mmCIF file of C-alpha atoms in Angstrom:
data_model
loop_
_atom_site.group_PDB
_atom_site.id
_atom_site.type_symbol
_atom_site.label_atom_id
_atom_site.label_comp_id
_atom_site.label_asym_id
_atom_site.label_seq_id
_atom_site.Cartn_x
_atom_site.Cartn_y
_atom_site.Cartn_z
ATOM 1 C CA MET A 1 35.293 184.826 173.883
ATOM 2 C CA VAL A 2 34.539 187.812 171.627
ATOM 3 C CA VAL A 3 32.467 190.718 172.945
ATOM 4 C CA ASN A 4 32.164 192.416 169.555
ATOM 5 C CA GLY A 5 29.686 195.219 169.888
ATOM 6 C CA PHE A 6 26.950 193.673 172.052
ATOM 7 C CA ALA A 7 24.384 193.687 169.275
ATOM 8 C CA VAL A 8 22.819 190.220 169.484
ATOM 9 C CA GLU A 9 19.346 190.004 170.989
ATOM 10 C CA LEU A 10 18.804 187.717 173.982
ATOM 11 C CA ASN A 11 16.312 184.899 173.743
ATOM 12 C CA GLY A 12 14.986 184.850 177.301
ATOM 13 C CA SER A 13 13.837 181.239 177.027
ATOM 14 C CA GLU A 14 17.323 179.817 176.506
ATOM 15 C CA SER A 15 18.755 177.808 179.383
ATOM 16 C CA LEU A 16 22.365 178.114 180.477
ATOM 17 C CA GLY A 17 23.398 174.755 179.110
ATOM 18 C CA SER A 18 21.346 174.683 175.954
ATOM 19 C CA SER A 19 24.215 174.394 173.454
ATOM 20 C CA ASP A 20 27.947 174.755 172.995
ATOM 21 C CA ALA A 21 27.363 177.580 170.542
ATOM 22 C CA LEU A 22 25.575 179.625 173.165
ATOM 23 C CA ARG A 23 28.549 179.272 175.486
ATOM 24 C CA ALA A 24 30.434 181.640 173.187
ATOM 25 C CA ARG A 25 28.250 184.434 174.587
ATOM 26 C CA PRO A 26 28.957 186.092 177.939
ATOM 27 C CA VAL A 27 26.785 184.810 180.785
ATOM 28 C CA VAL A 28 25.082 187.074 183.322
ATOM 29 C CA LEU A 29 23.259 185.505 186.269
ATOM 30 C CA VAL A 30 20.828 187.700 188.196
ATOM 31 C CA LEU A 31 20.553 186.237 191.676
ATOM 32 C CA THR A 32 17.613 186.724 194.002
ATOM 33 C CA VAL A 33 16.147 185.263 197.170
ATOM 34 C CA PRO A 34 12.329 185.154 197.310
ATOM 35 C CA LEU A 35 11.935 187.028 200.593
ATOM 36 C CA GLY A 36 9.514 189.702 199.462
ATOM 37 C CA GLY A 37 8.286 190.025 195.899
ATOM 38 C CA GLY A 38 10.354 193.129 195.123
ATOM 39 C CA HIS A 39 13.691 191.309 194.963
ATOM 40 C CA THR A 40 12.435 188.815 192.391
ATOM 41 C CA ALA A 41 10.524 191.429 190.366
ATOM 42 C CA ALA A 42 13.657 193.578 190.229
ATOM 43 C CA ALA A 43 15.712 190.596 189.071
ATOM 44 C CA LYS A 44 13.278 189.897 186.235
ATOM 45 C CA ALA A 45 13.240 193.549 185.167
ATOM 46 C CA ILE A 46 17.050 193.638 185.193
ATOM 47 C CA THR A 47 17.239 190.508 183.044
ATOM 48 C CA SER A 48 14.748 191.913 180.545
ATOM 49 C CA VAL A 49 16.791 195.040 179.829
ATOM 50 C CA LEU A 50 19.940 193.060 179.063
ATOM 51 C CA THR A 51 18.353 191.990 175.781
ATOM 52 C CA GLU A 52 20.334 194.624 173.898
ATOM 53 C CA LEU A 53 23.632 193.026 174.901
ATOM 54 C CA ALA A 54 25.057 189.919 173.328
ATOM 55 C CA VAL A 55 24.725 188.023 176.586
ATOM 56 C CA ARG A 56 22.765 185.163 178.029
ATOM 57 C CA ALA A 57 20.962 186.404 181.124
ATOM 58 C CA GLU A 58 18.954 184.337 183.549
ATOM 59 C CA VAL A 59 17.216 184.901 186.884
ATOM 60 C CA VAL A 60 18.337 182.418 189.536
ATOM 61 C CA ASP A 61 16.560 181.782 192.841
ATOM 62 C CA LEU A 62 19.691 181.144 194.876
ATOM 63 C CA ALA A 63 17.847 179.665 197.859
ATOM 64 C CA ALA A 64 16.170 177.053 195.666
ATOM 65 C CA GLU A 65 19.483 176.197 193.975
ATOM 66 C CA ILE A 66 21.577 175.643 197.091
ATOM 67 C CA PHE A 67 18.822 173.701 198.871
ATOM 68 C CA GLU A 68 17.662 171.670 195.891
ATOM 69 C CA ARG A 69 17.469 168.363 197.814
ATOM 70 C CA PHE A 70 15.424 169.809 200.661
ATOM 71 C CA PRO A 71 12.808 172.569 200.382
ATOM 72 C CA PHE A 72 14.585 174.705 202.954
ATOM 73 C CA ASP A 73 14.016 177.731 200.752
ATOM 74 C CA LYS A 74 10.278 177.325 201.308
ATOM 75 C CA LEU A 75 10.821 177.203 205.066
ATOM 76 C CA ILE A 76 12.893 180.387 204.864
ATOM 77 C CA ARG A 77 10.135 182.111 202.936
ATOM 78 C CA MET A 78 7.487 180.891 205.383
ATOM 79 C CA ALA A 79 9.579 182.143 208.303
ATOM 80 C CA TYR A 80 9.995 185.517 206.591
ATOM 81 C CA LYS A 81 6.244 185.873 206.159
ATOM 82 C CA CYS A 82 5.645 184.948 209.798
ATOM 83 C CA PHE A 83 8.353 187.268 211.140
ATOM 84 C CA SER A 84 7.025 190.102 208.959
ATOM 85 C CA THR A 85 3.416 189.799 210.152
ATOM 86 C CA TRP A 86 3.406 188.380 213.697
ATOM 87 C CA TRP A 87 3.232 190.986 216.469
ATOM 88 C CA GLY A 88 3.233 193.833 213.979
ATOM 89 C CA GLY A 89 6.470 192.693 212.350
ATOM 90 C CA ARG A 90 8.484 193.162 215.558
ATOM 91 C CA ILE A 91 10.502 189.965 215.043
ATOM 92 C CA HIS A 92 11.570 191.194 211.606
ATOM 93 C CA ALA A 93 12.376 194.598 213.093
ATOM 94 C CA VAL A 94 14.687 193.061 215.721
ATOM 95 C CA LEU A 95 16.535 190.921 213.151
ATOM 96 C CA TYR A 96 16.799 193.856 210.747
ATOM 97 C CA ASP A 97 18.179 196.091 213.479
ATOM 98 C CA LEU A 98 20.744 193.490 214.563
ATOM 99 C CA ALA A 99 21.968 193.110 210.972
ATOM 100 C CA ASP A 100 22.231 196.891 210.633
ATOM 101 C CA ARG A 101 24.100 197.278 213.922
ATOM 102 C CA TYR A 102 26.490 194.411 213.248
ATOM 103 C CA PRO A 103 26.813 194.129 209.449
ATOM 104 C CA ALA A 104 30.275 192.548 209.464
ATOM 105 C CA ALA A 105 29.277 189.880 211.976
ATOM 106 C CA THR A 106 26.033 189.211 210.088
ATOM 107 C CA SER A 107 27.956 188.819 206.841
ATOM 108 C CA ARG A 108 30.522 186.459 208.337
ATOM 109 C CA LEU A 109 27.800 184.349 209.948
ATOM 110 C CA THR A 110 25.928 184.108 206.646
ATOM 111 C CA ASN A 111 29.123 183.074 204.875
ATOM 112 C CA PHE A 112 29.839 180.453 207.541
ATOM 113 C CA LEU A 113 26.340 178.949 207.302
ATOM 114 C CA LEU A 114 25.703 179.177 203.561
ATOM 115 C CA GLY A 115 29.110 179.716 201.975
ATOM 116 C CA PRO A 116 29.980 176.040 201.458
ATOM 117 C CA ARG A 117 26.671 175.411 199.671
ATOM 118 C CA VAL A 118 27.133 178.491 197.484
ATOM 119 C CA ALA A 119 30.669 177.361 196.622
ATOM 120 C CA ARG A 120 29.500 173.882 195.585
ATOM 121 C CA TRP A 121 26.682 175.377 193.517
ATOM 122 C CA SER A 122 28.998 177.825 191.726
ATOM 123 C CA GLU A 123 31.488 175.063 190.859
ATOM 124 C CA GLY A 124 28.880 173.368 188.687
ATOM 125 C CA LEU A 125 27.844 176.459 186.757
ATOM 126 C CA GLY A 126 30.447 176.635 184.055
ATOM 127 C CA PRO A 127 31.753 180.022 182.882
ATOM 128 C CA VAL A 128 29.920 183.057 184.304
ATOM 129 C CA ASP A 129 31.002 186.597 183.475
ATOM 130 C CA VAL A 130 28.864 188.716 185.802
ATOM 131 C CA PHE A 131 26.738 188.044 188.866
ATOM 132 C CA ILE A 132 24.084 190.640 189.722
ATOM 133 C CA SER A 133 22.394 190.319 193.103
ATOM 134 C CA THR A 134 19.120 191.952 194.165
ATOM 135 C CA PHE A 135 19.376 190.649 197.722
ATOM 136 C CA PRO A 136 21.854 191.737 200.416
ATOM 137 C CA LEU A 137 24.686 189.428 201.491
ATOM 138 C CA VAL A 138 24.616 187.362 198.282
ATOM 139 C CA SER A 139 27.466 189.292 196.682
ATOM 140 C CA TYR A 140 29.407 189.168 199.947
ATOM 141 C CA VAL A 141 29.246 185.376 200.082
ATOM 142 C CA LEU A 142 30.167 185.086 196.404
ATOM 143 C CA ALA A 143 33.150 187.391 196.894
ATOM 144 C CA ARG A 144 34.390 185.193 199.723
ATOM 145 C CA ARG A 145 33.749 181.857 198.027
ATOM 146 C CA LEU A 146 34.590 182.347 194.355
ATOM 147 C CA PRO A 147 38.193 181.738 193.284
ATOM 148 C CA SER A 148 40.071 185.029 192.978
ATOM 149 C CA ARG A 149 41.589 183.972 189.664
ATOM 150 C CA ARG A 150 39.311 185.063 186.823
ATOM 151 C CA ARG A 151 36.542 185.925 189.276
ATOM 152 C CA PRO A 152 33.292 187.076 187.624
ATOM 153 C CA GLY A 153 32.188 190.659 188.062
ATOM 154 C CA LEU A 154 30.010 191.174 191.147
ATOM 155 C CA VAL A 155 27.194 193.738 191.170
ATOM 156 C CA SER A 156 24.778 194.498 194.005
ATOM 157 C CA PHE A 157 21.573 196.213 192.888
ATOM 158 C CA VAL A 158 20.299 197.783 196.113
ATOM 159 C CA THR A 159 16.527 197.331 196.300
ATOM 160 C CA ASP A 160 15.748 199.760 199.126
ATOM 161 C CA ALA A 161 15.744 203.541 199.519
ATOM 162 C CA GLY A 162 17.490 206.040 201.773
ATOM 163 C CA GLU A 163 19.901 204.899 204.462
ATOM 164 C CA VAL A 164 19.539 201.209 203.728
ATOM 165 C CA ASN A 165 20.695 198.334 205.916
ATOM 166 C CA ARG A 166 24.479 198.352 206.196
ATOM 167 C CA VAL A 167 24.767 194.702 205.156
ATOM 168 C CA TRP A 168 24.145 195.862 201.574
ATOM 169 C CA PHE A 169 27.647 197.360 201.470
ATOM 170 C CA GLN A 170 29.695 194.487 202.846
ATOM 171 C CA GLY A 171 32.296 192.591 200.873
ATOM 172 C CA ASP A 172 34.599 193.025 197.899
ATOM 173 C CA VAL A 173 31.855 193.915 195.419
ATOM 174 C CA ASP A 174 32.828 195.506 192.115
ATOM 175 C CA ARG A 175 29.813 197.788 191.759
ATOM 176 C CA PHE A 176 26.871 198.907 193.873
ATOM 177 C CA ILE A 177 23.895 200.241 191.916
ATOM 178 C CA VAL A 178 21.649 202.432 194.080
ATOM 179 C CA SER A 179 18.425 204.222 193.283
ATOM 180 C CA GLY A 180 19.088 207.629 194.806
ATOM 181 C CA LEU A 181 21.765 210.170 195.715
ATOM 182 C CA ASP A 182 20.931 209.798 199.408
ATOM 183 C CA THR A 183 21.772 206.091 199.288
ATOM 184 C CA SER A 184 24.929 206.888 197.322
ATOM 185 C CA GLU A 185 26.084 209.384 199.968
ATOM 186 C CA PHE A 186 25.273 206.891 202.716
ATOM 187 C CA ALA A 187 27.410 204.248 200.987
ATOM 188 C CA LYS A 188 30.306 206.694 200.708
ATOM 189 C CA MET A 189 29.969 207.508 204.402
ATOM 190 C CA LEU A 190 30.360 203.774 205.101
ATOM 191 C CA GLY A 191 33.619 203.750 203.150
ATOM 192 C CA VAL A 192 32.507 202.522 199.726
ATOM 193 C CA PRO A 193 34.708 204.165 197.056
ATOM 194 C CA ALA A 194 32.800 206.540 194.793
ATOM 195 C CA ASP A 195 33.998 204.728 191.663
ATOM 196 C CA ARG A 196 32.196 201.599 192.835
ATOM 197 C CA ILE A 197 28.813 203.333 193.096
ATOM 198 C CA THR A 198 26.392 203.894 190.219
ATOM 199 C CA VAL A 199 23.177 205.856 190.725
ATOM 200 C CA ALA A 200 20.282 204.658 188.584
ATOM 201 C CA ARG A 201 16.537 204.751 188.887
ATOM 202 C CA PRO A 202 14.764 201.653 190.271
ATOM 203 C CA PRO A 203 14.348 198.704 187.858
ATOM 204 C CA ILE A 204 10.665 199.159 187.138
ATOM 205 C CA ALA A 205 8.589 197.725 184.326
ATOM 206 C CA SER A 206 5.659 200.151 184.596
ATOM 207 C CA GLY A 207 7.523 203.020 183.003
ATOM 208 C CA ASP A 208 7.794 201.064 179.774
ATOM 209 C CA THR A 209 4.078 201.166 179.052
ATOM 210 C CA SER A 210 2.133 204.049 177.558
ATOM 211 C CA ILE A 211 -1.257 202.416 178.041
ATOM 212 C CA GLY A 212 -3.927 204.821 179.243
ATOM 213 C CA LYS A 213 -6.262 204.421 182.178
ATOM 214 C CA ALA A 214 -9.374 203.747 180.097
ATOM 215 C CA GLU A 215 -7.577 201.230 177.884
ATOM 216 C CA ALA A 216 -6.180 199.386 180.916
ATOM 217 C CA ARG A 217 -9.637 199.179 182.447
ATOM 218 C CA GLY A 218 -10.983 197.803 179.212
ATOM 219 C CA PHE A 219 -8.371 195.039 179.198
ATOM 220 C CA LEU A 220 -9.278 194.139 182.786
ATOM 221 C CA GLY A 221 -13.042 194.270 182.223
ATOM 222 C CA LEU A 222 -13.553 197.197 184.584
ATOM 223 C CA ASP A 223 -15.981 200.104 184.359
ATOM 224 C CA GLU A 224 -15.098 203.738 183.838
ATOM 225 C CA ARG A 225 -15.239 204.895 187.450
ATOM 226 C CA PHE A 226 -12.871 205.765 190.298
ATOM 227 C CA THR A 227 -10.703 202.677 190.840
ATOM 228 C CA ILE A 228 -8.755 201.678 193.933
ATOM 229 C CA LEU A 229 -5.959 199.105 193.822
ATOM 230 C CA LEU A 230 -5.368 197.370 197.152
ATOM 231 C CA THR A 231 -2.114 195.447 197.085
ATOM 232 C CA SER A 232 0.058 193.656 199.603
ATOM 233 C CA GLY A 233 2.925 193.221 197.163
ATOM 234 C CA GLY A 234 4.096 190.101 195.394
ATOM 235 C CA SER A 235 4.280 188.108 198.643
ATOM 236 C CA GLY A 236 0.886 189.225 199.928
ATOM 237 C CA LEU A 237 2.214 190.579 203.227
ATOM 238 C CA GLY A 238 0.717 193.166 205.514
ATOM 239 C CA ARG A 239 -2.401 193.027 207.635
ATOM 240 C CA GLY A 240 -3.173 196.701 207.183
ATOM 241 C CA VAL A 241 -4.219 196.156 203.570
ATOM 242 C CA LEU A 242 -6.686 193.439 204.622
ATOM 243 C CA GLU A 243 -8.096 195.676 207.351
ATOM 244 C CA ALA A 244 -8.516 198.523 204.870
ATOM 245 C CA ALA A 245 -10.191 196.159 202.390
ATOM 246 C CA GLU A 246 -12.674 194.971 205.023
ATOM 247 C CA LEU A 247 -13.638 198.547 205.859
ATOM 248 C CA LEU A 248 -13.903 199.611 202.214
ATOM 249 C CA MET A 249 -16.094 196.636 201.306
ATOM 250 C CA GLY A 250 -18.491 197.684 204.050
ATOM 251 C CA SER A 251 -18.609 201.313 202.930
ATOM 252 C CA ASN A 252 -20.995 202.991 200.527
ATOM 253 C CA LEU A 253 -18.252 204.518 198.374
ATOM 254 C CA ASP A 254 -19.148 204.620 194.681
ATOM 255 C CA VAL A 255 -15.889 203.086 193.487
ATOM 256 C CA GLN A 256 -14.567 199.827 192.099
ATOM 257 C CA PHE A 257 -11.695 197.772 193.440
ATOM 258 C CA ILE A 258 -8.760 195.702 192.313
ATOM 259 C CA LEU A 259 -7.706 193.389 195.153
ATOM 260 C CA ASN A 260 -4.211 191.964 194.629
ATOM 261 C CA ALA A 261 -3.250 189.205 197.071
ATOM 262 C CA GLY A 262 0.127 188.343 195.556
ATOM 263 C CA ASP A 263 1.052 184.702 196.137
ATOM 264 C CA ASN A 264 -0.753 184.594 199.509
ATOM 265 C CA GLU A 265 -3.528 182.056 198.895
ATOM 266 C CA ARG A 266 -5.180 182.672 202.252
ATOM 267 C CA LEU A 267 -5.387 186.402 201.527
ATOM 268 C CA TYR A 268 -6.730 185.641 198.057
ATOM 269 C CA ARG A 269 -9.548 183.549 199.518
ATOM 270 C CA ARG A 270 -10.296 186.289 202.042
ATOM 271 C CA PHE A 271 -10.440 188.905 199.294
ATOM 272 C CA ARG A 272 -12.803 186.679 197.305
ATOM 273 C CA ALA A 273 -15.101 186.326 200.294
ATOM 274 C CA LEU A 274 -15.028 190.062 200.967
ATOM 275 C CA SER A 275 -15.829 191.110 197.409
ATOM 276 C CA GLY A 276 -19.445 189.862 197.544
ATOM 277 C CA ASP A 277 -21.543 191.805 195.048
ATOM 278 C CA ARG A 278 -19.166 194.794 194.970
ATOM 279 C CA ARG A 279 -17.561 195.705 191.666
ATOM 280 C CA CYS A 280 -14.189 193.993 192.231
ATOM 281 C CA LEU A 281 -11.387 192.305 190.379
ATOM 282 C CA VAL A 282 -9.638 189.841 192.695
ATOM 283 C CA VAL A 283 -6.250 188.549 191.575
ATOM 284 C CA GLY A 284 -3.423 186.496 193.053
ATOM 285 C CA PHE A 285 0.161 186.577 191.861
ATOM 286 C CA THR A 286 0.246 188.150 188.413
ATOM 287 C CA HIS A 287 2.610 189.577 185.833
ATOM 288 C CA ASP A 288 -0.061 192.171 184.968
ATOM 289 C CA PHE A 289 0.691 194.455 187.903
ATOM 290 C CA PRO A 290 1.713 197.350 185.610
ATOM 291 C CA LEU A 291 -1.660 197.007 183.868
ATOM 292 C CA MET A 292 -3.501 197.124 187.196
ATOM 293 C CA LEU A 293 -1.533 200.201 188.194
ATOM 294 C CA ALA A 294 -2.408 201.875 184.911
ATOM 295 C CA ALA A 295 -6.110 201.146 185.500
ATOM 296 C CA CYS A 296 -6.333 202.612 189.006
ATOM 297 C CA ASP A 297 -6.693 206.123 190.386
ATOM 298 C CA LEU A 298 -5.317 205.358 193.831
ATOM 299 C CA VAL A 299 -3.188 202.641 195.428
ATOM 300 C CA VAL A 300 -3.737 201.423 198.985
ATOM 301 C CA GLY A 301 -0.843 199.237 200.043
ATOM 302 C CA LYS A 302 2.424 198.599 201.812
ATOM 303 C CA ALA A 303 5.684 200.476 201.536
ATOM 304 C CA GLY A 304 7.447 197.979 199.286
ATOM 305 C CA TRP A 305 10.334 199.595 197.428
ATOM 306 C CA LEU A 306 9.397 198.394 193.964
ATOM 307 C CA THR A 307 5.629 198.863 194.357
ATOM 308 C CA ILE A 308 6.053 202.473 195.458
ATOM 309 C CA ASN A 309 8.444 203.255 192.629
ATOM 310 C CA GLU A 310 6.245 201.573 190.022
ATOM 311 C CA ALA A 311 3.285 203.666 191.191
ATOM 312 C CA MET A 312 5.368 206.843 191.208
ATOM 313 C CA ALA A 313 6.617 206.215 187.682
ATOM 314 C CA ILE A 314 3.095 206.573 186.266
ATOM 315 C CA ARG A 315 1.966 209.093 188.907
ATOM 316 C CA ARG A 316 -0.418 206.882 190.832
ATOM 317 C CA PRO A 317 -0.658 208.118 194.452
ATOM 318 C CA THR A 318 -0.378 205.647 197.328
ATOM 319 C CA LEU A 319 -2.045 205.521 200.721
ATOM 320 C CA ILE A 320 0.461 203.548 202.771
ATOM 321 C CA VAL A 321 -1.232 201.412 205.414
ATOM 322 C CA ASP A 322 1.520 198.844 206.020
ATOM 323 C CA VAL A 323 5.159 199.584 206.778
ATOM 324 C CA LEU A 324 7.504 196.727 207.617
ATOM 325 C CA PRO A 325 9.524 198.009 210.600
ATOM 326 C CA GLY A 326 13.050 198.972 209.697
ATOM 327 C CA GLN A 327 13.191 197.909 206.063
ATOM 328 C CA GLU A 328 10.253 199.909 204.703
ATOM 329 C CA GLU A 329 10.304 202.988 206.918
ATOM 330 C CA ALA A 330 12.807 204.719 204.630
ATOM 331 C CA ASN A 331 10.708 203.711 201.598
ATOM 332 C CA CYS A 332 7.642 205.316 203.170
ATOM 333 C CA ALA A 333 9.526 208.506 204.027
ATOM 334 C CA TYR A 334 10.855 208.631 200.475
ATOM 335 C CA ALA A 335 7.358 208.368 198.940
ATOM 336 C CA GLU A 336 6.037 211.106 201.224
ATOM 337 C CA SER A 337 8.995 213.371 200.429
ATOM 338 C CA GLN A 338 8.227 213.004 196.703
ATOM 339 C CA GLY A 339 4.586 214.011 197.151
ATOM 340 C CA ALA A 340 3.604 210.538 195.967
ATOM 341 C CA GLY A 341 2.477 208.824 199.162
ATOM 342 C CA ARG A 342 0.725 209.388 202.452
ATOM 343 C CA ARG A 343 0.951 207.155 205.496
ATOM 344 C CA ILE A 344 -2.364 206.639 207.292
ATOM 345 C CA ARG A 345 -4.028 204.128 209.589
ATOM 346 C CA PRO A 346 -6.144 201.449 207.876
ATOM 347 C CA LYS A 347 -9.236 202.527 209.801
ATOM 348 C CA ASP A 348 -8.985 206.025 208.303
ATOM 349 C CA VAL A 349 -8.913 204.851 204.682
ATOM 350 C CA PRO A 350 -12.681 205.039 203.903
ATOM 351 C CA ASN A 351 -13.051 208.569 205.282
ATOM 352 C CA VAL A 352 -9.932 209.803 203.502
ATOM 353 C CA ILE A 353 -11.102 208.364 200.183
ATOM 354 C CA GLN A 354 -14.548 209.866 200.685
ATOM 355 C CA GLU A 355 -12.846 213.214 201.172
ATOM 356 C CA TYR A 356 -10.864 212.721 197.971
ATOM 357 C CA LEU A 357 -14.011 211.871 196.012
ATOM 358 C CA SER A 358 -15.719 214.995 197.328
ATOM 359 C CA SER A 359 -12.854 217.368 196.633
ATOM 360 C CA ASN A 360 -10.059 217.257 194.098
ATOM 361 C CA VAL A 361 -8.411 220.034 196.090
ATOM 362 C CA SER A 362 -7.734 217.688 199.005
ATOM 363 C CA PHE A 363 -6.524 214.928 196.685
ATOM 364 C CA ASN A 364 -4.167 217.229 194.791
ATOM 365 C CA ALA A 365 -2.871 218.761 198.013
ATOM 366 C CA ASP A 366 -1.873 215.369 199.431
ATOM 367 C CA PHE A 367 -0.276 214.126 196.222
ATOM 368 C CA THR A 368 1.639 216.910 194.536
ATOM 369 C CA PHE A 369 4.245 214.694 192.830
ATOM 370 C CA ASP A 370 6.357 217.845 192.914
ATOM 371 C CA ARG A 371 9.654 215.957 193.139
ATOM 372 C CA VAL A 372 8.758 213.042 190.898
ATOM 373 C CA ARG A 373 10.205 213.139 187.387
ATOM 374 C CA GLY A 374 7.842 210.516 186.053
ATOM 375 C CA ALA A 375 9.009 207.401 184.260
ATOM 376 C CA ASP A 376 12.780 207.721 184.104
ATOM 377 C CA LEU A 377 14.161 205.005 181.859
ATOM 378 C CA THR A 378 17.849 205.797 182.341
ATOM 379 C CA TRP A 379 18.378 202.809 184.605
ATOM 380 C CA PRO A 380 18.542 200.267 181.756
ATOM 381 C CA SER A 381 21.321 202.171 180.017
ATOM 382 C CA GLU A 382 23.239 202.580 183.282
ATOM 383 C CA LEU A 383 22.935 198.861 184.005
ATOM 384 C CA ARG A 384 23.951 197.855 180.480
ATOM 385 C CA LYS A 385 27.012 200.097 180.705
ATOM 386 C CA VAL A 386 28.082 198.523 183.999
ATOM 387 C CA VAL A 387 27.680 194.987 182.632
ATOM 388 C CA LYS A 388 29.329 195.799 179.316
ATOM 389 C CA ASP A 389 32.339 197.434 180.988
ATOM 390 C CA MET A 390 32.770 194.473 183.330
ATOM 391 C CA ILE A 391 32.700 191.923 180.524
ATOM 392 C CA ILE A 392 35.120 193.907 178.379
ATOM 393 C CA SER A 393 37.558 194.509 181.249
ATOM 394 C CA ARG A 394 37.369 190.848 182.225
ATOM 395 C CA GLU A 395 38.147 189.742 178.662
ATOM 396 C CA VAL A 396 41.011 192.202 178.314
ATOM 397 C CA ALA A 397 42.499 191.100 181.648
ATOM 398 C CA HIS A 398 42.493 187.435 180.645
ATOM 399 C CA VAL A 399 43.526 187.577 177.001
#
């Protein structure tokens, strides 16, 4: 296999087994598990920036692959949605806390339950040079199950902020890519060697667009007026966003709305019913989220890692009305520390927005963005360097 400069452009539509000629190119699989839209969105963004390397890159839903004969992946996703919403997300909080308290035991249990399936799946892949995971524990299981001889490079792209769950840093992983110095220091405190940590900005797509607010509204068929984007993320989770939407639809605010339900069909139908004769754009799961962000003045949503960072990248402030216990608390604190977010109760949303419409002083005081550097596009180059170095070192080691 010849690396030779990494100058060939990736055709994202190519499948892994499309031709023998394509097998001459290094293969990078970006693994995700569809528990929350951020993991999958990050995987797609990561794949897209590998186009400047002479590699074949593909996003793989690992749950769907290892349970291909039975839709267990759908049951897992359904359980995740239930655990994240029932009783204020307390079930999710308990499970998250247990994993954080006992990361080694959690990792071993995951490997015991899923490792054999992952091993059988990997045996049928053919040559793979690098695995990149956007979900915790995946790299751990791969490290335990892949043959040590000529093992592919293993990268964990940590898709949370701050002191993340400790299960992220389990296993013999070659490189951990984190989105902040605080997460990097936390990993070092847990014993991860510094040379295995790379700090890069989050893998966002919004920073790649220079489209203006008026142009984005034109594309979406919206008027030129104050626009509020209500979003529950790609998975449509969080009851606070629905509560805020119900209150806003009953208000007399002179604004227009974008209601994003993600892939939650029930929430989509509820948003449709709520919109009535208000000036609204109601959407389900969409790849146009960056366009919707560009069109809005204010986001009302949950503390999803990728959503918050996408909004920050183009300086769109966020009223955070949903925080998944444990997982998203650090994300919320991070947004507030950057002057890019404010956590409030759903019932307070209409009055707060009315205050913002009446006074720019209040709006600017809440959202200073004083620590936000704007769209930082260094993460693609950092990622490409990690992948390139792994492929080269792997080829040199096995010449």
